[in-house]
Tab-separated table of C-alpha atoms in Angstrom:
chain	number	residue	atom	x	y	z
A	7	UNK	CA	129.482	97.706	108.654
A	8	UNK	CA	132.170	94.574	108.389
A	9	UNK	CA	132.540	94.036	104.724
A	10	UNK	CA	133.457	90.746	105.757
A	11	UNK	CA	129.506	90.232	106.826
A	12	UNK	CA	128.537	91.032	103.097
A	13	UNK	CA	128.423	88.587	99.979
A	14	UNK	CA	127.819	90.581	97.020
A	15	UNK	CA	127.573	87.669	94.381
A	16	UNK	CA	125.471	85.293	96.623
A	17	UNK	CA	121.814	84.477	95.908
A	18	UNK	CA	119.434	84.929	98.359
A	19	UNK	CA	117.438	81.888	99.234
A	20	UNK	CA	114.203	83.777	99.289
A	21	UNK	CA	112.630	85.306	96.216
A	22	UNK	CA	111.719	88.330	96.147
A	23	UNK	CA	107.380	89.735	96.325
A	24	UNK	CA	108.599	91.818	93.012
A	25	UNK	CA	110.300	91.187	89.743
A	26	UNK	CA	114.159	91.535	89.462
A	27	UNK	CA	112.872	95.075	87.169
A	28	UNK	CA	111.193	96.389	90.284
A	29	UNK	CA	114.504	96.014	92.708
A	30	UNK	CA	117.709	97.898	93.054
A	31	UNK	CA	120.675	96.484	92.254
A	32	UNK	CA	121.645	96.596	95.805
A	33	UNK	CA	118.906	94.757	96.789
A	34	UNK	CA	119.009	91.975	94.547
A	35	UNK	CA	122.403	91.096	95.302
A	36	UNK	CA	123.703	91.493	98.683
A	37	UNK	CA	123.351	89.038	100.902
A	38	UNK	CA	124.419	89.196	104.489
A	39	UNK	CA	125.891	86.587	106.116
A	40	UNK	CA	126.066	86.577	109.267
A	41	UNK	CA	124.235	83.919	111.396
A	42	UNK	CA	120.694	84.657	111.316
A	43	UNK	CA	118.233	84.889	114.299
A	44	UNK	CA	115.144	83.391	113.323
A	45	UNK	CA	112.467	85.569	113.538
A	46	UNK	CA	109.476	84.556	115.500
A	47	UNK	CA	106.264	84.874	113.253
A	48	UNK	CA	104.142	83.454	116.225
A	49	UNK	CA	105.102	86.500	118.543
A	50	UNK	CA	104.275	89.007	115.163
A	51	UNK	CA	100.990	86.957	114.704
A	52	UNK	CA	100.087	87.546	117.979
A	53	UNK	CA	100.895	91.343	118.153
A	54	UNK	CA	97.841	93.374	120.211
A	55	UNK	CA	94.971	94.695	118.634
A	56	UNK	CA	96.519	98.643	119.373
A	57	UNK	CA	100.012	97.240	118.270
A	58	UNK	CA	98.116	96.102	114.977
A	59	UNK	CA	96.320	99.728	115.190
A	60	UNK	CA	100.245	100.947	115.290
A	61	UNK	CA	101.383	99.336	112.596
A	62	UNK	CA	97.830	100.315	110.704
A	63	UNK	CA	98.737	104.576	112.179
A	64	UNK	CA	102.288	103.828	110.696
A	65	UNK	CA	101.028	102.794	107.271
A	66	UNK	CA	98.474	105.687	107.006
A	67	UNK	CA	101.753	108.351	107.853
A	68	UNK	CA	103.614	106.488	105.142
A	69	UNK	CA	100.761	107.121	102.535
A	70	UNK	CA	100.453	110.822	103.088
A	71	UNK	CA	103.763	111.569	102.811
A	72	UNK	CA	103.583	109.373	99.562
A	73	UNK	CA	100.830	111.281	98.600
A	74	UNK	CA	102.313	114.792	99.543
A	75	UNK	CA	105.289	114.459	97.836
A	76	UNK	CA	104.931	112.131	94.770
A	77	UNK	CA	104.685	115.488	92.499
A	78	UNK	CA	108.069	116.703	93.031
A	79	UNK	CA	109.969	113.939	94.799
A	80	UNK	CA	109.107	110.886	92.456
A	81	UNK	CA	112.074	110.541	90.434
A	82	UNK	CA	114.348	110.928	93.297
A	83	UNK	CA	115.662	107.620	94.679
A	84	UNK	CA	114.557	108.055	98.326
A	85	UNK	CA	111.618	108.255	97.287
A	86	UNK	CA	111.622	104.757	95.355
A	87	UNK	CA	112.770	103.350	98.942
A	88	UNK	CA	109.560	105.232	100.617
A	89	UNK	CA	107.437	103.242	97.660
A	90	UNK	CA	109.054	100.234	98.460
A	91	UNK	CA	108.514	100.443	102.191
A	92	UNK	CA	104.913	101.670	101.723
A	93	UNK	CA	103.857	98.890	99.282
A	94	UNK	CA	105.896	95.859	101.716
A	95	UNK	CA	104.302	97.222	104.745
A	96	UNK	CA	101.405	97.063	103.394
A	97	UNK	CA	101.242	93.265	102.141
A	98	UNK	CA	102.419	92.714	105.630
A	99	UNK	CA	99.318	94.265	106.707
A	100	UNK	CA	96.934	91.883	104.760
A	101	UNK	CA	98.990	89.214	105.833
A	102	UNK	CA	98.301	90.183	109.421
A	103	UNK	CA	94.925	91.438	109.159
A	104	UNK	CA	93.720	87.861	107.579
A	105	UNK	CA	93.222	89.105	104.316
A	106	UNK	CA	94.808	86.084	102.617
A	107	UNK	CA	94.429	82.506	101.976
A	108	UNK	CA	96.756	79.968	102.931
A	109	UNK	CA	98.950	79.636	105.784
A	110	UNK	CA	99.265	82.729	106.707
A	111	UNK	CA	102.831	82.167	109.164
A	112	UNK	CA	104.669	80.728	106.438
A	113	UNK	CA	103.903	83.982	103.968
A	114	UNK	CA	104.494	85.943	106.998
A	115	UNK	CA	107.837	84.532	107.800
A	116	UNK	CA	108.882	84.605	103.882
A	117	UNK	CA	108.204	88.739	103.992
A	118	UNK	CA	109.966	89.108	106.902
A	119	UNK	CA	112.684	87.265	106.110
A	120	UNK	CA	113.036	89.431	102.985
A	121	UNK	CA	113.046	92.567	104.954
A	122	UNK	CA	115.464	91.135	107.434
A	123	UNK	CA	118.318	89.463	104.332
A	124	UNK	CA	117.796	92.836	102.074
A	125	UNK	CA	115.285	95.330	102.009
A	126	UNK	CA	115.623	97.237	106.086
A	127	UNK	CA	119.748	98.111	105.293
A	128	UNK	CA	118.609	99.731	101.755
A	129	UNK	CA	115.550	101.709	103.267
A	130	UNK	CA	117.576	102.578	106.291
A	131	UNK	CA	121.128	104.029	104.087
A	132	UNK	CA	118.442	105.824	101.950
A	133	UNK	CA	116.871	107.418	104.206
A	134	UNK	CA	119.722	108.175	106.110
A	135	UNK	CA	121.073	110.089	103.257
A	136	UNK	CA	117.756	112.194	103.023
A	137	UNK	CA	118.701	113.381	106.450
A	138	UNK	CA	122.083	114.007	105.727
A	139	UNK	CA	120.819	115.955	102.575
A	140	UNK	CA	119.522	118.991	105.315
A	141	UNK	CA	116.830	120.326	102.627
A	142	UNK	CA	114.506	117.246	103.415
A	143	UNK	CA	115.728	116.383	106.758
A	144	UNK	CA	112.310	116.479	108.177
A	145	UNK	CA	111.002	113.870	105.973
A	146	UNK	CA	113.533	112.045	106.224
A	147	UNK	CA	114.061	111.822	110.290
A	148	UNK	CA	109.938	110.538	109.605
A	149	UNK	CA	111.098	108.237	107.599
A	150	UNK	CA	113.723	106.868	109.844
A	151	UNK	CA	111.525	106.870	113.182
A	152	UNK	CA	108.532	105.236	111.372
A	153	UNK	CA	111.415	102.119	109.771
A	154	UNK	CA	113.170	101.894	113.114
A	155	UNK	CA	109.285	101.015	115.141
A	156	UNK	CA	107.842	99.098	112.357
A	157	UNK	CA	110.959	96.792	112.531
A	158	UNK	CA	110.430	96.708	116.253
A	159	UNK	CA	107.136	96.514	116.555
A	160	UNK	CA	107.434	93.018	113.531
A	161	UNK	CA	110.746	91.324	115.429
A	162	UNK	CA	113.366	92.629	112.738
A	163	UNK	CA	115.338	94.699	115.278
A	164	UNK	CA	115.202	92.056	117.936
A	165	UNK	CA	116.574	89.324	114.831
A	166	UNK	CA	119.409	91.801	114.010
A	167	UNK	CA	120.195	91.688	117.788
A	168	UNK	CA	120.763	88.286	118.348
A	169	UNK	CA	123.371	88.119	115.414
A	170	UNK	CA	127.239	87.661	116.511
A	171	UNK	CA	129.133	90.058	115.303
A	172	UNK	CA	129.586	94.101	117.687
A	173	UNK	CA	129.313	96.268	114.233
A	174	UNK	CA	126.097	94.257	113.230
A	175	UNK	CA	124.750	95.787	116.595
A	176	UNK	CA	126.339	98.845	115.959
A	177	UNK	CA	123.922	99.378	112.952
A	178	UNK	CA	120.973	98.413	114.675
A	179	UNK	CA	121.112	100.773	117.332
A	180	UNK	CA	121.668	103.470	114.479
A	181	UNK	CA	117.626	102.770	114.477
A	182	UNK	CA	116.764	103.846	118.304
A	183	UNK	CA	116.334	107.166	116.458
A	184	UNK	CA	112.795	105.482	115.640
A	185	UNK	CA	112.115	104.487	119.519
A	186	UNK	CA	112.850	108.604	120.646
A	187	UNK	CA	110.283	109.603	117.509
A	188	UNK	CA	107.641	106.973	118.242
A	189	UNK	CA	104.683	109.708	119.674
A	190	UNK	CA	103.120	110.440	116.329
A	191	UNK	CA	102.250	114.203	117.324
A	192	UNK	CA	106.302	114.647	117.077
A	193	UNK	CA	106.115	112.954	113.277
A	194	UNK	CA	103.457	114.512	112.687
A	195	UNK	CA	105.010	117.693	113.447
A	196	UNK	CA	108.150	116.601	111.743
A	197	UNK	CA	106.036	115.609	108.744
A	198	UNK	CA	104.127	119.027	108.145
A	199	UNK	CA	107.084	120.951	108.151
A	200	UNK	CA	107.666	121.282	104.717
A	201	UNK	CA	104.525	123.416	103.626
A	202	UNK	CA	106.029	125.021	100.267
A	203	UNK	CA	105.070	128.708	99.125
A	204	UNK	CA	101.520	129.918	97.713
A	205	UNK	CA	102.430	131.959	94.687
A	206	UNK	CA	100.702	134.583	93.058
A	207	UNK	CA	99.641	134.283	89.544
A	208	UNK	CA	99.836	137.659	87.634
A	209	UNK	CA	96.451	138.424	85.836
């Protein structure tokens, strides 16, 4: 991406859900700036009761491979991006699902607008790099098909879209991986790969 787009020293206007001790550095410090597309928290609010049930199926994938792999994986830094993602999509789900008080667009548009300014580049470069790494590539295509439809499904991708700028674009469509991985038998499949070996303890 443009460097140009990027101001490392800026402060985002938009606090973020977790203390400065719970973010990257990367996180709590770029800042793109580029023009942003508002993202429209009455088309998200209004999402269909089996897009809902999507987002609900994409959640539940996310927490088994949490699950699966917090034994051996938990130190590793991809796997601090998977926590992240989990635990934001998540409160995006009790936002959604009515499971707060208040005014429920203006805490949507406040999440979103997080994910949009910092947190979908970080999860996306991470696991990008768990793909790259071969050994966990299976987890970490998963990873990348479940980010790419969640951001469609909640108006991120379409935000990103509307930005000027080709090599903004450029990144975006780097997620279509997400739109080709959507049937959840295929991440499913993807997802079970990695069984591990039974070994035999000597008596």
């Amino acid at each position: 991406m443009d460097t140009t787009a990027w101001n490392t020293t800026a402060t985002s206007v938009f606090e973020s859900p977790y203390p400065s001790s719970k973010r990257s550095s990367k996180a709590a410090t770029i800042h793109f700036r580029s023009h942003r597309a508002e993202i429209d928290v009455t088309a998200v609010m209004s999402l269909l009761a089996k897009e809902i049930s999507e987002l609900h199926d994409l959640h539940g994938l996310l927490d088994r491979i949490y699950v699966r792999n917090k034994n051996q994986h938990r130190r590793s830094a991809w796997f601090k991006d998977l926590r992240s993602f989990r635990r934001n999509l998540g409160q995006i789900m009790i936002v959604l699902d009515g499971r707060v008080s208040g005014d429920r667009a203006s805490q949507l548009r406040y999440r979103l607008s997080f994910w949009e300014e910092f947190l979908t580049f970080e999860w996306y470069l991470s696991f990008s790099q768990l793909v790259a790494n071969g050994q966990f590539a299976a987890i970490g295509v998963v990873l990348l098909a479940t980010l790419a439809r969640v951001c469609a499904l909640l108006g991120i991708t379409r935000s990103y879209l509307e930005r000027p700028g080709k090599k903004v674009k450029t990144e975006i469509e780097s997620l279509a991986i997400g739109e080709a991985l959507k049937v959840s038998g295929q991440m499913e499949a993807a997802e079970g790969e990695d069984e591990g070996v039974v070994v035999q303890r000597e008596e």
